Every structure is written in structure tokens, then in C-alpha cells.
Rosetta silent file (secondary structure, phi, psi, omega in degrees, C-alpha in Angstrom):
SEQUENCE: MMKNFKQTLLAVVLTSCCGVSAIALAQTAPDIPPRPQHPMGEPGKNPEQMKERFAKHQAELHDTLKITAAQEPAWKTFIQSVTPKAMPQREDFKELDKLTTPQRMEKMLEKMKEHQAALQDRLAATKTFYATLTPEQQKIFDESHRRLQHKMQSHMARQMHKRGDAPGMMDKP
SCORE:     score description
SCORE:     0.000 S_00000001
   1 L     0.000  -46.192 -176.921   -3.821  127.747  -28.966 S_00000001
   2 H   -64.374  -38.076 -178.331   -0.392  127.990  -30.586 S_00000001
   3 H   -64.273  -39.569  177.994    0.280  124.324  -29.698 S_00000001
   4 H   -64.844  -39.859 -179.090   -2.958  123.236  -31.490 S_00000001
   5 H   -63.788  -43.460  179.364   -2.018  125.314  -34.494 S_00000001
   6 H   -62.152  -46.382 -178.536    1.456  123.696  -34.693 S_00000001
   7 H   -63.460  -43.697 -179.620   -0.025  120.183  -34.357 S_00000001
   8 H   -65.139  -45.790 -179.494   -2.656  120.891  -37.048 S_00000001
   9 H   -61.734  -44.566  178.110   -0.095  122.406  -39.385 S_00000001
  10 H   -59.539  -44.881 -178.074    2.239  119.417  -38.868 S_00000001
  11 H   -64.158  -40.479 -179.809   -0.590  116.977  -39.555 S_00000001
  12 H   -65.191  -42.400 -177.878   -1.598  118.855  -42.776 S_00000001
  13 H   -65.581  -46.178  179.911    2.013  118.931  -43.993 S_00000001
  14 H   -63.536  -41.758  179.666    2.592  115.211  -43.260 S_00000001
  15 H   -64.993  -40.925  178.478   -0.712  114.224  -44.923 S_00000001
  16 H   -60.831  -48.380 -179.449    0.138  116.341  -47.950 S_00000001
  17 H   -60.748  -42.687  178.544    3.587  114.774  -48.292 S_00000001
  18 H   -63.216  -43.972  178.676    2.071  111.277  -47.999 S_00000001
  19 H   -62.173  -42.552  176.897   -0.526  112.082  -50.608 S_00000001
  20 H   -65.372  -41.480  178.649    2.028  113.497  -53.024 S_00000001
  21 H   -63.493  -43.964  177.624    4.267  110.513  -52.499 S_00000001
  22 H   -60.225  -41.713  179.469    1.389  108.082  -53.120 S_00000001
  23 H   -67.852  -39.738 -178.418    0.449  109.825  -56.330 S_00000001
  24 H   -66.012  -40.664  177.817    4.063  109.864  -57.521 S_00000001
  25 H   -64.395  -39.829 -179.101    4.459  106.166  -56.740 S_00000001
  26 H   -66.167  -27.501 -176.214    1.277  105.273  -58.490 S_00000001
  27 H   -90.854  -16.466 -178.343    2.367  107.057  -61.618 S_00000001
  28 L   -87.152  141.211  179.078    5.891  105.628  -61.985 S_00000001
  29 L   -73.855  144.694  179.561    6.355  102.385  -63.939 S_00000001
  30 L   -65.649  147.634  179.130    7.891   99.541  -61.955 S_00000001
  31 L   -73.592  124.182  174.719   11.607   99.015  -62.495 S_00000001
  32 L  -107.405  114.179 -177.758   12.182   96.054  -64.794 S_00000001
  33 L   -65.376  150.210  179.061   15.756   94.972  -64.604 S_00000001
  34 L   -64.150  154.181 -179.784   17.619   94.447  -67.851 S_00000001
  35 L   -61.344  129.545 -178.437   17.919   90.900  -69.115 S_00000001
  36 L   -71.075  154.449  176.341   20.982   89.358  -67.473 S_00000001
  37 L   -73.136  155.680  179.029   23.799   88.049  -69.606 S_00000001
  38 L   -63.252  139.080 -178.185   24.064   84.304  -70.028 S_00000001
  39 L   -56.253  -22.926  179.217   26.102   82.733  -67.197 S_00000001
  40 L   -94.880    9.083  178.472   28.554   81.314  -69.656 S_00000001
  41 L    96.468 -155.875  179.458   29.086   84.683  -71.293 S_00000001
  42 L   -64.460  141.262  178.206   28.169   85.568  -74.859 S_00000001
  43 L   -56.609  133.763  176.460   26.280   82.823  -76.741 S_00000001
  44 L    74.074    7.741 -177.488   28.713   80.639  -78.683 S_00000001
  45 L   -87.524  137.903  176.208   31.761   82.246  -77.123 S_00000001
  46 L    64.326   39.746  177.364   34.755   80.055  -76.266 S_00000001
  47 H   -61.165  -34.577  179.735   33.536   76.691  -77.598 S_00000001
  48 H   -65.509  -40.258 -179.774   37.173   75.590  -77.949 S_00000001
  49 H   -63.875  -41.152 -179.575   37.914   76.402  -74.333 S_00000001
  50 H   -65.790  -39.605  178.332   34.863   74.309  -73.245 S_00000001
  51 H   -65.179  -40.065  179.521   36.039   71.366  -75.467 S_00000001
  52 H   -65.152  -41.453  178.869   39.498   71.594  -73.940 S_00000001
  53 H   -64.538  -41.038  179.721   38.103   71.546  -70.408 S_00000001
  54 H   -63.720  -45.691 -179.701   35.898   68.583  -71.258 S_00000001
  55 H   -64.233  -38.509  178.446   38.814   66.659  -72.795 S_00000001
  56 H   -66.260  -41.131  179.874   41.049   67.451  -69.771 S_00000001
  57 H   -64.545  -43.314 -179.817   38.359   66.228  -67.393 S_00000001
  58 H   -60.328  -44.520 -179.807   37.969   62.997  -69.426 S_00000001
  59 H   -64.641  -42.130  178.177   41.732   62.351  -69.389 S_00000001
  60 H   -63.058  -41.722  178.735   41.943   62.963  -65.627 S_00000001
  61 H   -64.258  -43.607  177.081   38.992   60.639  -65.001 S_00000001
  62 H   -54.929  -47.082 -179.364   40.521   57.966  -67.247 S_00000001
  63 H   -70.941  -37.735  179.065   43.747   58.149  -65.303 S_00000001
  64 H   -67.755  -35.076  179.636   42.078   58.277  -61.894 S_00000001
  65 H   -78.127  -15.659 -176.043   39.899   55.296  -62.659 S_00000001
  66 L    54.487   57.411 -179.983   42.925   53.352  -63.971 S_00000001
  67 L   -58.708  130.027  177.723   40.955   52.029  -66.905 S_00000001
  68 L   -86.329  168.545 -179.583   42.272   48.566  -67.895 S_00000001
  69 L   -63.537  -33.564  177.041   42.787   47.394  -71.414 S_00000001
  70 L   -66.427  -30.175 -177.357   39.657   45.236  -71.067 S_00000001
  71 L   -89.023  -12.390 -175.648   37.631   48.292  -70.057 S_00000001
  72 H   -56.417  -44.304  179.285   39.035   50.573  -72.772 S_00000001
  73 H   -61.931  -41.383  178.184   36.302   49.738  -75.405 S_00000001
  74 H   -64.665  -36.192 -179.614   33.529   50.484  -72.836 S_00000001
  75 H   -66.511  -44.705 -179.087   35.316   53.727  -71.870 S_00000001
  76 H   -66.134  -37.970  175.627   35.535   54.854  -75.489 S_00000001
  77 H   -63.241  -42.668  179.941   31.855   54.061  -76.080 S_00000001
  78 H   -61.560  -47.837 -178.576   30.947   55.913  -72.889 S_00000001
  79 H   -64.742  -42.016  176.541   32.959   59.017  -73.869 S_00000001
  80 H   -60.461  -34.749 -176.698   31.492   59.033  -77.383 S_00000001
  81 H   -75.778  -33.408 -174.431   27.989   58.876  -75.860 S_00000001
  82 H   -98.973   -9.150  178.960   28.463   61.693  -73.346 S_00000001
  83 L   -78.351  124.737  179.404   30.591   64.032  -75.439 S_00000001
  84 L   -58.326  135.640 -178.667   28.406   66.840  -76.888 S_00000001
  85 L   -71.538  -35.050  177.205   28.195   66.585  -80.656 S_00000001
  86 L  -152.292  162.136  177.537   28.122   70.367  -80.995 S_00000001
  87 L   -64.257  131.451  178.712   27.916   73.396  -78.760 S_00000001
  88 L   -62.279  141.343  178.547   24.311   74.015  -77.765 S_00000001
  89 L   -78.256  128.121  176.974   22.833   77.032  -79.463 S_00000001
  90 L   -83.770  149.370  179.005   21.950   79.773  -77.041 S_00000001
  91 L   -71.825  141.927  176.693   18.667   81.544  -77.450 S_00000001
  92 L   -81.629  112.475 -175.303   18.862   84.948  -79.045 S_00000001
  93 H   -63.187  -33.039  178.081   17.530   87.239  -76.291 S_00000001
  94 H   -64.146  -40.315  179.494   16.519   89.896  -78.811 S_00000001
  95 H   -69.861  -41.006  179.073   14.335   87.381  -80.642 S_00000001
  96 H   -61.697  -35.224  179.077   12.909   86.065  -77.384 S_00000001
  97 H   -63.748  -24.219 -177.518   11.963   89.586  -76.322 S_00000001
  98 L   -79.931  -15.232 -177.633    9.734   89.812  -79.450 S_00000001
  99 L   -84.056  157.900  173.521    7.688   86.808  -78.302 S_00000001
 100 L   -77.854  165.979 -178.294    4.673   86.845  -76.008 S_00000001
 101 H   -58.202  -50.124  178.945    5.039   85.301  -72.552 S_00000001
 102 H   -57.134  -37.746  178.619    3.181   82.076  -73.568 S_00000001
 103 H   -64.751  -44.177  177.453    5.410   81.757  -76.651 S_00000001
 104 H   -62.896  -39.059  178.663    8.603   82.186  -74.551 S_00000001
 105 H   -63.539  -40.100  178.262    7.290   79.634  -72.090 S_00000001
 106 H   -60.984  -42.308  177.489    6.653   77.174  -74.930 S_00000001
 107 H   -61.132  -42.432  178.919   10.268   77.693  -76.124 S_00000001
 108 H   -61.311  -43.495 -178.995   11.520   77.090  -72.583 S_00000001
 109 H   -64.753  -39.000  177.531    9.500   73.866  -72.412 S_00000001
 110 H   -60.839  -47.235  179.174   10.914   72.677  -75.781 S_00000001
 111 H   -61.478  -41.348  179.503   14.445   73.310  -74.502 S_00000001
 112 H   -62.229  -39.905  178.934   13.703   71.495  -71.279 S_00000001
 113 H   -64.407  -40.186  179.458   12.452   68.434  -73.264 S_00000001
 114 H   -63.990  -44.159  177.384   15.633   68.488  -75.384 S_00000001
 115 H   -61.519  -39.626 -178.078   17.743   68.618  -72.194 S_00000001
 116 H   -65.325  -42.230  179.242   15.729   65.808  -70.638 S_00000001
 117 H   -63.664  -44.243 -179.677   16.246   63.573  -73.754 S_00000001
 118 H   -64.878  -37.220  176.421   19.969   64.287  -73.734 S_00000001
 119 H   -64.565  -40.811  177.099   20.167   63.512  -70.002 S_00000001
 120 H   -60.414  -41.539  176.996   18.340   60.232  -70.556 S_00000001
 121 H   -64.138  -42.682  178.164   20.850   59.289  -73.234 S_00000001
 122 H   -66.304  -36.699  179.730   23.754   60.170  -70.929 S_00000001
 123 H   -64.587  -44.926  177.490   22.188   58.172  -68.120 S_00000001
 124 H   -60.215  -43.642  177.323   21.898   55.034  -70.307 S_00000001
 125 H   -64.570  -38.072  178.469   25.506   55.379  -71.408 S_00000001
 126 H   -64.642  -44.687  179.575   26.638   55.958  -67.853 S_00000001
 127 H   -60.022  -43.246  178.744   24.758   52.881  -66.583 S_00000001
 128 H   -60.100  -49.706 -179.192   26.356   50.729  -69.298 S_00000001
 129 H   -66.677  -46.099 -176.972   29.840   51.977  -68.548 S_00000001
 130 H   -54.140  -33.279 -176.263   29.353   51.909  -64.776 S_00000001
 131 L   -71.666  -16.653  178.534   28.500   48.222  -64.916 S_00000001
 132 L   -86.453  -11.573 -177.366   31.981   47.516  -66.349 S_00000001
 133 L   -81.715  152.413  172.806   33.760   49.143  -63.388 S_00000001
 134 L   -77.327  162.258 -179.678   35.045   47.358  -60.331 S_00000001
 135 H   -55.392  -36.611  176.651   33.481   48.367  -56.983 S_00000001
 136 H   -64.379  -45.317  177.952   36.598   50.527  -56.219 S_00000001
 137 H   -63.583  -36.449  177.259   36.370   52.236  -59.562 S_00000001
 138 H   -63.769  -36.940  177.169   32.631   52.870  -59.039 S_00000001
 139 H   -66.544  -40.886  179.229   33.435   54.659  -55.776 S_00000001
 140 H   -62.993  -47.756 -179.493   36.019   56.813  -57.565 S_00000001
 141 H   -58.961  -47.567 -179.621   33.570   57.513  -60.386 S_00000001
 142 H   -59.495  -43.887  179.699   30.825   58.420  -57.929 S_00000001
 143 H   -65.032  -40.358  179.361   33.085   60.810  -56.007 S_00000001
 144 H   -60.990  -47.107 -179.021   34.328   62.386  -59.222 S_00000001
 145 H   -64.405  -40.074  178.819   30.799   62.944  -60.451 S_00000001
 146 H   -62.792  -45.454  179.212   29.735   64.335  -57.022 S_00000001
 147 H   -62.419  -43.846 -178.970   32.650   66.831  -56.999 S_00000001
 148 H   -63.865  -42.373  176.259   31.901   67.901  -60.568 S_00000001
 149 H   -63.088  -42.327  175.585   28.222   68.377  -59.813 S_00000001
 150 H   -60.098  -42.499 -178.587   29.058   70.412  -56.676 S_00000001
 151 H   -63.902  -41.125 -178.645   31.478   72.534  -58.622 S_00000001
 152 H   -67.906  -40.842  179.095   28.887   73.222  -61.326 S_00000001
 153 H   -65.509  -40.469  177.186   26.217   74.106  -58.768 S_00000001
 154 H   -61.836  -42.574 -179.190   28.593   76.461  -56.952 S_00000001
 155 H   -63.591  -45.076 -179.349   29.501   78.145  -60.256 S_00000001
 156 H   -62.893  -40.026 -178.525   25.801   78.600  -61.168 S_00000001
 157 H   -65.166  -41.585  177.509   25.049   80.002  -57.719 S_00000001
 158 H   -63.029  -42.546 -179.876   27.912   82.488  -58.033 S_00000001
 159 H   -65.024  -42.474  177.451   26.760   83.547  -61.486 S_00000001
 160 H   -62.976  -40.305  179.651   23.174   83.973  -60.261 S_00000001
 161 H   -63.917  -42.184  179.677   24.383   86.031  -57.321 S_00000001
 162 H   -62.757  -36.526 -178.914   26.435   88.294  -59.577 S_00000001
 163 H   -80.460  -14.828  177.898   23.408   88.841  -61.831 S_00000001
 164 L    87.677   15.392  177.494   21.175   89.520  -58.809 S_00000001
 165 L  -119.197   33.091  173.366   18.700   86.735  -59.407 S_00000001
 166 L   -71.908  154.990  179.114   19.818   84.386  -56.685 S_00000001
 167 L   -51.721  131.056  179.954   16.991   83.039  -54.484 S_00000001
 168 L    91.292  -16.108 -176.706   15.696   85.799  -52.264 S_00000001
 169 H   -71.796  -31.508 -177.929   17.390   88.536  -54.297 S_00000001
 170 H   -71.715  -18.074 -178.913   14.153   89.524  -56.062 S_00000001
 171 H   -78.963  -20.233 -174.848   12.518   90.157  -52.725 S_00000001
 172 L   -82.174  144.555  179.125   15.022   92.853  -51.761 S_00000001
 173 L   -75.605    0.000    0.000   14.388   96.467  -52.774 S_00000001
């Protein structure tokens, strides 16, 4: 008899705890993480540093490719074509937060179209310049671009991991 009483009491206590927990969970709002900082830091911060890095990379590539005097005009045209005219303006997160989801998505789509147009311009300039290179220079150029792309992807992955929005991170509790 005492054994039945203990089992019944235990079942009632466990059921009550589960019920209270379920009610508490149903009433709490889901945690929405704060908007992460931009991976490059504050919008518009350190444009000079970025220009310096870009110029340094250009100089190193020029030296590595051993650009000839005959190739110099094509090099200068290429560099003018791929050098950003101005630092891209970062979205103001506070302003974006005021928009509805469809409005934010439209802004994202506009930005993607701008990026695509800029990339198409860079591709055209790269193809024109690439055609002036010798096969050996093309190999060096390809390897340089591959390394730069890998470096950028690694940097982005590290930044996403730091912010907690790397692939699979959202699935974890």
C-alpha cells in the first residue's frame, strides 16, 4: 500500500512539474539575439586602412607579375577599373530595424543588384587585362586571386563564428 502511495505521489509531482514547465515555456518570448556588429567593424571605420591594404596588394601583385613596360598601360587601366571609387556605405541598422521584413528584403535585393553590377564591371576589366598577360603571368595572377579569395572566405567564416551565426550555429541551444 505504501509503495503504491509513493508511486502515485511521484507521478503527481512529476506531472505537475511538467505542466508548470510547459506553461512557463509557452508564456516566455523566444530569445532574439541582438543584431551582430558588421564584420568589418563600425560602418565607415578605417577607410584609410582599407585603401592602404588595397594599394599594398596592388603593388605586390604588380611586382609579382613582373609587369613589362608594354603591359603597364593595361595594368593602369585594370587598376583604375577595379579600385573602389569610394567606400561602400554600410546600412544603418537602426534605420533597417524600423522597416518591415519585406522592405528590408527589398533593400537587401537592391544591394545585391549593385554588388552584381560592380562584379560584372570588375570581371570585364579583369578579362581585358588577363588577355595581355603571358601564360606564366596568368598562372601567377590566378594563384594570387585564389589565395586572396581563400583569405577573404576564411576571414568571413571567422567573423561569422565570432558572431555566432556560422552555419549550424543557429541550430544549437
